[in-house]
Amino acid sequence: MDTRHNNSENIILTGFMGTGKTTVGKILAARLEREFVDTDSLIEQRQGRTIPQIFSELGEPAFRRLEAELAQELGQRQGLVISTGGRFMLDPDNVKALSRSGRVFCLVATPQEILARISRDTAHCRPLLEVADPGKQIVDLLEERKRGYQRFVKIKTSGKSPDQISDELLALMARTNLNFPVHGDKERIMARKKLKEHLINREWCKGCGICVRFCPKKVLELDTMEKAVAVRPEDCICCRLCELRCPDLAIEIVVEDENDE
Ligand SMILES: Nc1ncnc2c1ncn2[C@@H]1O[C@H](COP(=O)(O)OP(=O)(O)OP(=O)(O)O)[C@@H](O)[C@H]1O
Ligand SMILES: O=C(O)C1=C[C@@H](O)[C@@H](O)[C@H](O)C1
Ligand SMILES: [Mg+2]
């Protein structure tokens, strides 16, 4: 077995069904030349049953126990890209086991985009979305799970291709010192980004001030309406911590490649 990258932190993808964990995880693993583990697929393979069969024949609690056992097992390993099932990282014991082994990123998408992707993905059945109104179920489940997903660094995926999302993740890991070798395209991924604008959705901003506290350059402040504003955009280093930490998805850092000019 090639052990070149086995002494490195695991990269763990979480997020709601259809946010692209499996798709993006495969790309990341290939680009990092790492072993890829998809928890849903591994459970299916070991059980000799599909997920819908596990749900109908053994029940959802049995599936969650299989996930919990796998979390303990994978938490002992290193150098993996792990795409988890949609609820896997909402179990505190699973979070503890896997967070110790590496870095967790949460893929997010709008409910509309999730519904569109799931509807196109006819090869896979997600038992929790086999209901009369899957659109409403997605909105309800997202609301129920919101706090659980919020604890992780998030990556927006709506309107982006899986390759773009992988690029973003690799750039983010590079900026935040995750020690990994990138094969072939390091220069492209590491290209310095230049700020175009802070896109702040004032309706969604609830004035929590998290972005203000996380910004290392003190670019953001809350205005008199308790909404985030970029008061010193010229100091922005495009680290995107404000965007990644905003619990309401209200900030987007829009960048241009330096080479564009
Ligand atoms: N960025 C994207 N843009 C468009 N379609 C995408 C994107 N990412 C994934 N998809 C498509 O959406 C569907 C669901 O993707 P995927 O299975 O990777 O999601 P998942 O997060 O692993 O879901 P689950 O939690 O159910 O395992 C697939 O058909 C996939 O091709
Ligand atoms: O979000 C969920 O509860 C699930 C997501 C899928 O990845 C599978 O783990 C299963 O369909 C349940
Ligand atoms: Mg998946």
mmCIF file of C-alpha atoms and ligand atoms in Angstrom:
data_model
loop_
_atom_site.group_PDB
_atom_site.id
_atom_site.type_symbol
_atom_site.label_atom_id
_atom_site.label_comp_id
_atom_site.label_asym_id
_atom_site.label_seq_id
_atom_site.Cartn_x
_atom_site.Cartn_y
_atom_site.Cartn_z
ATOM 1 C CA MET A 1 0.000 0.000 0.000
ATOM 2 C CA ASP A 2 1.205 3.518 -0.755
ATOM 3 C CA THR A 3 1.757 5.109 2.669
ATOM 4 C CA ARG A 4 2.986 8.528 1.471
ATOM 5 C CA HIS A 5 0.022 10.435 2.788
ATOM 6 C CA ASN A 6 -1.056 8.226 5.670
ATOM 7 C CA ASN A 7 0.437 10.428 8.368
ATOM 8 C CA SER A 8 -1.864 13.334 7.575
ATOM 9 C CA GLU A 9 -5.147 14.526 8.975
ATOM 10 C CA ASN A 10 -8.332 13.092 7.572
ATOM 11 C CA ILE A 11 -10.511 15.420 5.505
ATOM 12 C CA ILE A 12 -14.126 14.890 6.465
ATOM 13 C CA LEU A 13 -17.104 16.187 4.475
ATOM 14 C CA THR A 14 -20.462 16.599 6.120
ATOM 15 C CA GLY A 15 -23.689 18.342 5.094
ATOM 16 C CA PHE A 16 -27.277 17.665 4.113
ATOM 17 C CA MET A 17 -28.303 15.059 1.537
ATOM 18 C CA GLY A 18 -27.522 16.158 -1.998
ATOM 19 C CA THR A 19 -24.982 18.836 -1.078
ATOM 20 C CA GLY A 20 -22.389 16.820 -3.009
ATOM 21 C CA LYS A 21 -20.312 15.151 -0.275
ATOM 22 C CA THR A 22 -19.791 11.945 -2.261
ATOM 23 C CA THR A 23 -19.182 13.716 -5.577
ATOM 24 C CA VAL A 24 -16.733 16.274 -4.176
ATOM 25 C CA GLY A 25 -15.054 13.771 -1.832
ATOM 26 C CA LYS A 26 -14.147 11.519 -4.763
ATOM 27 C CA ILE A 27 -12.593 14.444 -6.658
ATOM 28 C CA LEU A 28 -10.644 15.627 -3.607
ATOM 29 C CA ALA A 29 -9.333 12.136 -2.907
ATOM 30 C CA ALA A 30 -8.170 11.737 -6.505
ATOM 31 C CA ARG A 31 -6.462 15.121 -6.521
ATOM 32 C CA LEU A 32 -4.740 14.510 -3.197
ATOM 33 C CA GLU A 33 -3.980 10.861 -4.083
ATOM 34 C CA ARG A 34 -5.674 9.800 -0.894
ATOM 35 C CA GLU A 35 -7.879 6.843 -0.080
ATOM 36 C CA PHE A 36 -11.571 7.722 -0.347
ATOM 37 C CA VAL A 37 -14.172 6.414 2.088
ATOM 38 C CA ASP A 38 -17.879 7.056 1.636
ATOM 39 C CA THR A 39 -19.601 5.980 4.847
ATOM 40 C CA ASP A 40 -22.929 5.186 3.132
ATOM 41 C CA SER A 41 -21.234 3.024 0.488
ATOM 42 C CA LEU A 42 -19.028 1.247 3.036
ATOM 43 C CA ILE A 43 -22.038 0.400 5.216
ATOM 44 C CA GLU A 44 -23.953 -0.861 2.162
ATOM 45 C CA GLN A 45 -20.993 -2.956 1.072
ATOM 46 C CA ARG A 46 -20.484 -4.515 4.523
ATOM 47 C CA GLN A 47 -24.176 -5.198 5.038
ATOM 48 C CA GLY A 48 -24.717 -6.526 1.526
ATOM 49 C CA ARG A 49 -27.823 -4.318 1.393
ATOM 50 C CA THR A 50 -28.645 -0.904 -0.020
ATOM 51 C CA ILE A 51 -29.508 1.954 2.338
ATOM 52 C CA PRO A 52 -33.248 1.718 1.536
ATOM 53 C CA GLN A 53 -33.059 -2.009 2.333
ATOM 54 C CA ILE A 54 -31.226 -1.340 5.611
ATOM 55 C CA PHE A 55 -33.897 1.213 6.569
ATOM 56 C CA SER A 56 -36.802 -1.066 5.679
ATOM 57 C CA GLU A 57 -35.355 -4.400 6.861
ATOM 58 C CA LEU A 58 -33.301 -3.364 9.927
ATOM 59 C CA GLY A 59 -34.783 0.060 10.708
ATOM 60 C CA GLU A 60 -33.238 3.534 10.889
ATOM 61 C CA PRO A 61 -31.894 3.093 14.477
ATOM 62 C CA ALA A 62 -29.870 0.072 13.291
ATOM 63 C CA PHE A 63 -28.437 2.195 10.453
ATOM 64 C CA ARG A 64 -27.458 4.910 12.945
ATOM 65 C CA ARG A 65 -25.696 2.276 15.095
ATOM 66 C CA LEU A 66 -23.730 1.115 12.044
ATOM 67 C CA GLU A 67 -22.748 4.745 11.433
ATOM 68 C CA ALA A 68 -21.634 5.104 15.068
ATOM 69 C CA GLU A 69 -19.445 1.967 14.860
ATOM 70 C CA LEU A 70 -17.898 3.241 11.644
ATOM 71 C CA ALA A 71 -17.165 6.641 13.216
ATOM 72 C CA GLN A 72 -15.129 4.948 15.948
ATOM 73 C CA GLU A 73 -13.269 2.854 13.364
ATOM 74 C CA LEU A 74 -12.488 5.713 10.966
ATOM 75 C CA GLY A 75 -11.469 7.972 13.848
ATOM 76 C CA GLN A 76 -8.482 5.642 14.357
ATOM 77 C CA ARG A 77 -7.288 6.113 10.775
ATOM 78 C CA GLN A 78 -5.366 8.861 9.012
ATOM 79 C CA GLY A 79 -4.814 10.202 5.511
ATOM 80 C CA LEU A 80 -8.374 9.607 4.289
ATOM 81 C CA VAL A 81 -10.931 11.729 2.517
ATOM 82 C CA ILE A 82 -14.202 10.735 4.194
ATOM 83 C CA SER A 83 -17.612 11.629 2.779
ATOM 84 C CA THR A 84 -20.148 11.033 5.497
ATOM 85 C CA GLY A 85 -23.863 10.307 5.329
ATOM 86 C CA GLY A 86 -26.114 13.340 5.752
ATOM 87 C CA ARG A 87 -26.807 12.802 9.459
ATOM 88 C CA PHE A 88 -23.540 11.122 10.438
ATOM 89 C CA MET A 89 -21.882 14.253 11.872
ATOM 90 C CA LEU A 90 -24.952 15.316 13.823
ATOM 91 C CA ASP A 91 -24.305 12.603 16.410
ATOM 92 C CA PRO A 92 -22.069 14.071 19.158
ATOM 93 C CA ASP A 93 -20.099 10.812 19.638
ATOM 94 C CA ASN A 94 -19.426 10.568 15.905
ATOM 95 C CA VAL A 95 -18.313 14.209 15.890
ATOM 96 C CA LYS A 96 -15.937 13.540 18.765
ATOM 97 C CA ALA A 97 -14.448 10.464 17.110
ATOM 98 C CA LEU A 98 -13.942 11.986 13.674
ATOM 99 C CA SER A 99 -13.068 15.579 14.622
ATOM 100 C CA ARG A 100 -10.072 14.267 16.555
ATOM 101 C CA SER A 101 -8.788 12.580 13.398
ATOM 102 C CA GLY A 102 -8.929 15.547 11.033
ATOM 103 C CA ARG A 103 -10.710 18.577 9.660
ATOM 104 C CA VAL A 104 -14.429 18.739 9.006
ATOM 105 C CA PHE A 105 -16.045 20.818 6.255
ATOM 106 C CA CYS A 106 -19.788 21.191 5.787
ATOM 107 C CA LEU A 107 -21.138 21.493 2.249
ATOM 108 C CA VAL A 108 -24.284 23.611 2.006
ATOM 109 C CA ALA A 109 -26.807 24.281 -0.765
ATOM 110 C CA THR A 110 -30.185 25.971 -1.011
ATOM 111 C CA PRO A 111 -33.256 23.740 -0.508
ATOM 112 C CA GLN A 112 -34.222 24.370 -4.158
ATOM 113 C CA GLU A 113 -30.847 23.199 -5.407
ATOM 114 C CA ILE A 114 -30.898 20.161 -3.123
ATOM 115 C CA LEU A 115 -34.336 19.193 -4.448
ATOM 116 C CA ALA A 116 -33.228 19.642 -8.061
ATOM 117 C CA ARG A 117 -30.092 17.538 -7.551
ATOM 118 C CA ILE A 118 -31.899 14.773 -5.668
ATOM 119 C CA SER A 119 -34.634 14.639 -8.327
ATOM 120 C CA ARG A 120 -32.009 14.174 -11.041
ATOM 121 C CA ASP A 121 -30.118 11.551 -9.002
ATOM 122 C CA THR A 122 -32.429 8.668 -9.905
ATOM 123 C CA ALA A 123 -29.683 6.086 -9.252
ATOM 124 C CA HIS A 124 -29.857 6.703 -5.481
ATOM 125 C CA CYS A 125 -32.833 6.479 -3.185
ATOM 126 C CA ARG A 126 -32.796 8.476 0.060
ATOM 127 C CA PRO A 127 -35.453 6.915 2.304
ATOM 128 C CA LEU A 128 -36.006 10.084 4.345
ATOM 129 C CA LEU A 129 -36.954 11.958 1.171
ATOM 130 C CA GLU A 130 -39.363 9.290 -0.119
ATOM 131 C CA VAL A 131 -42.365 11.332 1.005
ATOM 132 C CA ALA A 132 -45.279 13.048 -0.733
ATOM 133 C CA ASP A 133 -43.625 16.485 -0.598
ATOM 134 C CA PRO A 134 -39.822 16.082 -0.626
ATOM 135 C CA GLY A 135 -39.347 19.865 -1.011
ATOM 136 C CA LYS A 136 -41.088 20.504 2.309
ATOM 137 C CA GLN A 137 -39.252 17.590 3.928
ATOM 138 C CA ILE A 138 -35.908 19.110 2.867
ATOM 139 C CA VAL A 139 -36.849 22.503 4.367
ATOM 140 C CA ASP A 140 -38.108 20.879 7.600
ATOM 141 C CA LEU A 141 -35.072 18.619 8.023
ATOM 142 C CA LEU A 142 -32.677 21.488 7.265
ATOM 143 C CA GLU A 143 -34.351 23.560 9.972
ATOM 144 C CA GLU A 144 -34.214 20.660 12.447
ATOM 145 C CA ARG A 145 -30.515 20.027 11.701
ATOM 146 C CA LYS A 146 -29.406 23.649 11.328
ATOM 147 C CA ARG A 147 -27.660 23.932 14.667
ATOM 148 C CA GLY A 148 -25.805 20.652 14.174
ATOM 149 C CA TYR A 149 -24.354 21.645 10.803
ATOM 150 C CA GLN A 150 -23.532 25.173 11.999
ATOM 151 C CA ARG A 151 -20.630 24.046 14.140
ATOM 152 C CA PHE A 152 -18.554 23.208 11.049
ATOM 153 C CA VAL A 153 -16.753 25.416 8.552
ATOM 154 C CA LYS A 154 -19.123 25.637 5.622
ATOM 155 C CA ILE A 155 -18.639 25.697 1.866
ATOM 156 C CA LYS A 156 -21.460 27.003 -0.317
ATOM 157 C CA THR A 157 -22.087 24.774 -3.309
ATOM 158 C CA SER A 158 -25.173 26.191 -5.070
ATOM 159 C CA GLY A 159 -24.432 27.213 -8.626
ATOM 160 C CA LYS A 160 -20.879 25.803 -8.477
ATOM 161 C CA SER A 161 -19.498 22.741 -10.203
ATOM 162 C CA PRO A 162 -17.975 19.910 -8.137
ATOM 163 C CA ASP A 163 -14.546 20.843 -9.537
ATOM 164 C CA GLN A 164 -14.968 24.459 -8.420
ATOM 165 C CA ILE A 165 -15.991 23.306 -4.952
ATOM 166 C CA SER A 166 -12.934 21.036 -4.744
ATOM 167 C CA ASP A 167 -10.729 23.969 -5.763
ATOM 168 C CA GLU A 168 -12.258 26.093 -3.026
ATOM 169 C CA LEU A 169 -11.742 23.413 -0.428
ATOM 170 C CA LEU A 170 -8.129 22.878 -1.439
ATOM 171 C CA ALA A 171 -7.461 26.621 -1.356
ATOM 172 C CA LEU A 172 -9.102 26.893 2.047
ATOM 173 C CA MET A 173 -7.049 24.010 3.427
ATOM 174 C CA ALA A 174 -3.890 25.538 2.018
ATOM 175 C CA ARG A 175 -4.692 28.929 3.576
ATOM 176 C CA THR A 176 -5.425 27.371 6.922
ATOM 177 C CA ASN A 177 -2.287 25.260 6.989
ATOM 178 C CA LEU A 178 -3.610 21.791 6.457
ATOM 179 C CA ASN A 179 -0.471 19.986 5.438
ATOM 180 C CA PHE A 180 -1.249 18.194 2.220
ATOM 181 C CA PRO A 181 0.409 17.653 -1.126
ATOM 182 C CA VAL A 182 -1.633 18.836 -4.106
ATOM 183 C CA HIS A 183 -0.830 17.094 -7.337
ATOM 184 C CA GLY A 184 -0.533 18.931 -10.628
ATOM 185 C CA ASP A 185 -2.406 22.135 -9.999
ATOM 186 C CA LYS A 186 -0.982 23.723 -6.868
ATOM 187 C CA GLU A 187 -0.192 27.060 -8.541
ATOM 188 C CA ARG A 188 -3.711 27.423 -9.913
ATOM 189 C CA ILE A 189 -5.291 26.615 -6.570
ATOM 190 C CA MET A 190 -2.978 28.849 -4.568
ATOM 191 C CA ALA A 191 -3.312 31.849 -6.897
ATOM 192 C CA ARG A 192 -3.812 34.909 -4.690
ATOM 193 C CA LYS A 193 -7.309 36.273 -4.765
ATOM 194 C CA LYS A 194 -8.209 39.939 -4.915
ATOM 195 C CA LEU A 195 -11.385 41.320 -3.404
ATOM 196 C CA LYS A 196 -14.111 42.505 -5.718
ATOM 197 C CA GLU A 197 -16.716 43.125 -3.006
ATOM 198 C CA HIS A 198 -18.280 41.984 0.243
ATOM 199 C CA LEU A 199 -21.764 40.893 -0.797
ATOM 200 C CA ILE A 200 -23.839 41.285 2.352
ATOM 201 C CA ASN A 201 -27.498 40.279 2.384
ATOM 202 C CA ARG A 202 -28.929 42.779 4.866
ATOM 203 C CA GLU A 203 -32.198 40.869 5.156
ATOM 204 C CA TRP A 204 -30.428 37.703 6.227
ATOM 205 C CA CYS A 205 -27.892 39.430 8.521
ATOM 206 C CA LYS A 206 -29.174 39.163 12.106
ATOM 207 C CA GLY A 207 -26.429 41.317 13.584
ATOM 208 C CA CYS A 208 -24.842 38.522 15.620
ATOM 209 C CA GLY A 209 -21.374 40.059 15.094
ATOM 210 C CA ILE A 210 -19.616 36.721 14.518
ATOM 211 C CA CYS A 211 -18.116 38.017 11.263
ATOM 212 C CA VAL A 212 -16.817 41.117 13.046
ATOM 213 C CA ARG A 213 -15.132 38.996 15.701
ATOM 214 C CA PHE A 214 -13.601 36.481 13.262
ATOM 215 C CA CYS A 215 -12.185 39.035 10.785
ATOM 216 C CA PRO A 216 -8.421 39.155 11.454
ATOM 217 C CA LYS A 217 -8.135 42.578 9.749
ATOM 218 C CA LYS A 218 -11.059 44.373 11.411
ATOM 219 C CA VAL A 219 -12.675 45.005 8.032
ATOM 220 C CA LEU A 220 -16.251 44.559 9.253
ATOM 221 C CA GLU A 221 -18.396 46.415 11.734
ATOM 222 C CA LEU A 222 -22.076 46.449 12.657
ATOM 223 C CA ASP A 223 -23.837 49.633 11.544
ATOM 224 C CA THR A 224 -26.530 51.540 13.422
ATOM 225 C CA MET A 225 -29.131 49.051 12.112
ATOM 226 C CA GLU A 226 -27.054 46.174 13.583
ATOM 227 C CA LYS A 227 -26.147 44.920 10.100
ATOM 228 C CA ALA A 228 -22.637 43.913 9.002
ATOM 229 C CA VAL A 229 -20.839 46.376 6.727
ATOM 230 C CA ALA A 230 -17.340 46.348 5.267
ATOM 231 C CA VAL A 231 -15.877 49.588 6.621
ATOM 232 C CA ARG A 232 -12.267 48.854 5.614
ATOM 233 C CA PRO A 233 -12.562 46.716 2.430
ATOM 234 C CA GLU A 234 -9.050 47.766 1.371
ATOM 235 C CA ASP A 235 -7.650 45.758 4.315
ATOM 236 C CA CYS A 236 -9.508 42.543 3.366
ATOM 237 C CA ILE A 237 -7.183 39.587 2.715
ATOM 238 C CA CYS A 238 -10.017 37.392 1.332
ATOM 239 C CA CYS A 239 -9.548 34.753 4.018
ATOM 240 C CA ARG A 240 -13.344 34.286 3.887
ATOM 241 C CA LEU A 241 -13.608 33.604 7.626
ATOM 242 C CA CYS A 242 -16.599 35.981 7.765
ATOM 243 C CA GLU A 243 -18.373 34.051 5.001
ATOM 244 C CA LEU A 244 -17.502 30.657 6.435
ATOM 245 C CA ARG A 245 -18.554 31.512 9.977
ATOM 246 C CA CYS A 246 -21.752 33.475 9.240
ATOM 247 C CA PRO A 247 -24.576 31.279 10.585
ATOM 248 C CA ASP A 248 -27.093 32.975 8.284
ATOM 249 C CA LEU A 249 -25.159 32.654 4.990
ATOM 250 C CA ALA A 250 -25.450 36.446 4.739
ATOM 251 C CA ILE A 251 -21.912 37.286 3.544
ATOM 252 C CA GLU A 252 -20.158 36.340 0.385
ATOM 253 C CA ILE A 253 -16.629 37.388 -0.515
ATOM 254 C CA VAL A 254 -16.577 38.031 -4.251
ATOM 255 C CA VAL A 255 -13.058 37.813 -5.635
ATOM 256 C CA GLU A 256 -11.287 38.247 -8.924
ATOM 257 C CA ASP A 257 -8.100 36.460 -9.921
ATOM 258 C CA GLU A 258 -5.157 38.861 -9.929
ATOM 259 C CA ASN A 259 -4.460 37.664 -13.471
ATOM 260 C CA ASP A 260 -7.870 38.926 -14.643
ATOM 261 C CA GLU A 261 -6.659 42.497 -14.688
HETATM 262 N N1 LIG B 1 -22.045 21.002 -7.345
HETATM 263 C C1 LIG B 1 -22.974 20.247 -7.930
HETATM 264 N N2 LIG B 1 -23.719 20.752 -8.926
HETATM 265 C C2 LIG B 1 -24.675 20.006 -9.524
HETATM 266 N N3 LIG B 1 -24.962 18.732 -9.181
HETATM 267 C C3 LIG B 1 -24.252 18.185 -8.196
HETATM 268 C C4 LIG B 1 -23.232 18.900 -7.505
HETATM 269 N N4 LIG B 1 -22.704 18.091 -6.571
HETATM 270 C C5 LIG B 1 -23.374 16.932 -6.653
HETATM 271 N N5 LIG B 1 -24.295 16.977 -7.614
HETATM 272 C C6 LIG B 1 -25.238 15.908 -8.008
HETATM 273 O O1 LIG B 1 -26.199 15.835 -6.957
HETATM 274 C C7 LIG B 1 -26.523 14.482 -6.662
HETATM 275 C C8 LIG B 1 -26.204 14.213 -5.198
HETATM 276 O O2 LIG B 1 -24.800 14.328 -4.997
HETATM 277 P P1 LIG B 1 -24.042 13.458 -3.904
HETATM 278 O O3 LIG B 1 -24.528 12.047 -3.950
HETATM 279 O O4 LIG B 1 -22.596 13.694 -4.084
HETATM 280 O O5 LIG B 1 -24.574 14.147 -2.566
HETATM 281 P P2 LIG B 1 -24.334 13.690 -1.059
HETATM 282 O O6 LIG B 1 -24.126 14.934 -0.287
HETATM 283 O O7 LIG B 1 -23.264 12.675 -1.007
HETATM 284 O O8 LIG B 1 -25.744 13.069 -0.672
HETATM 285 P P3 LIG B 1 -26.062 11.967 0.462
HETATM 286 O O9 LIG B 1 -26.017 12.639 1.801
HETATM 287 O O10 LIG B 1 -27.435 11.512 0.172
HETATM 288 O O11 LIG B 1 -25.040 10.885 0.346
HETATM 289 C C9 LIG B 1 -25.712 13.632 -7.632
HETATM 290 O O12 LIG B 1 -26.526 13.285 -8.733
HETATM 291 C C10 LIG B 1 -24.585 14.540 -8.067
HETATM 292 O O13 LIG B 1 -24.144 14.253 -9.367
HETATM 293 O O1 LIG B 2 -29.378 12.722 5.960
HETATM 294 C C1 LIG B 2 -29.699 11.542 6.232
HETATM 295 O O2 LIG B 2 -30.367 11.234 7.231
HETATM 296 C C2 LIG B 2 -29.222 10.481 5.326
HETATM 297 C C3 LIG B 2 -28.324 10.793 4.350
HETATM 298 C C4 LIG B 2 -27.749 9.795 3.444
HETATM 299 O O3 LIG B 2 -26.391 10.127 3.197
HETATM 300 C C5 LIG B 2 -27.859 8.405 4.027
HETATM 301 O O4 LIG B 2 -26.970 8.272 5.116
HETATM 302 C C6 LIG B 2 -29.258 8.113 4.463
HETATM 303 O O5 LIG B 2 -30.104 8.188 3.343
HETATM 304 C C7 LIG B 2 -29.730 9.112 5.541
HETATM 305 MG MG MG B 3 -23.170 10.717 -0.271
#
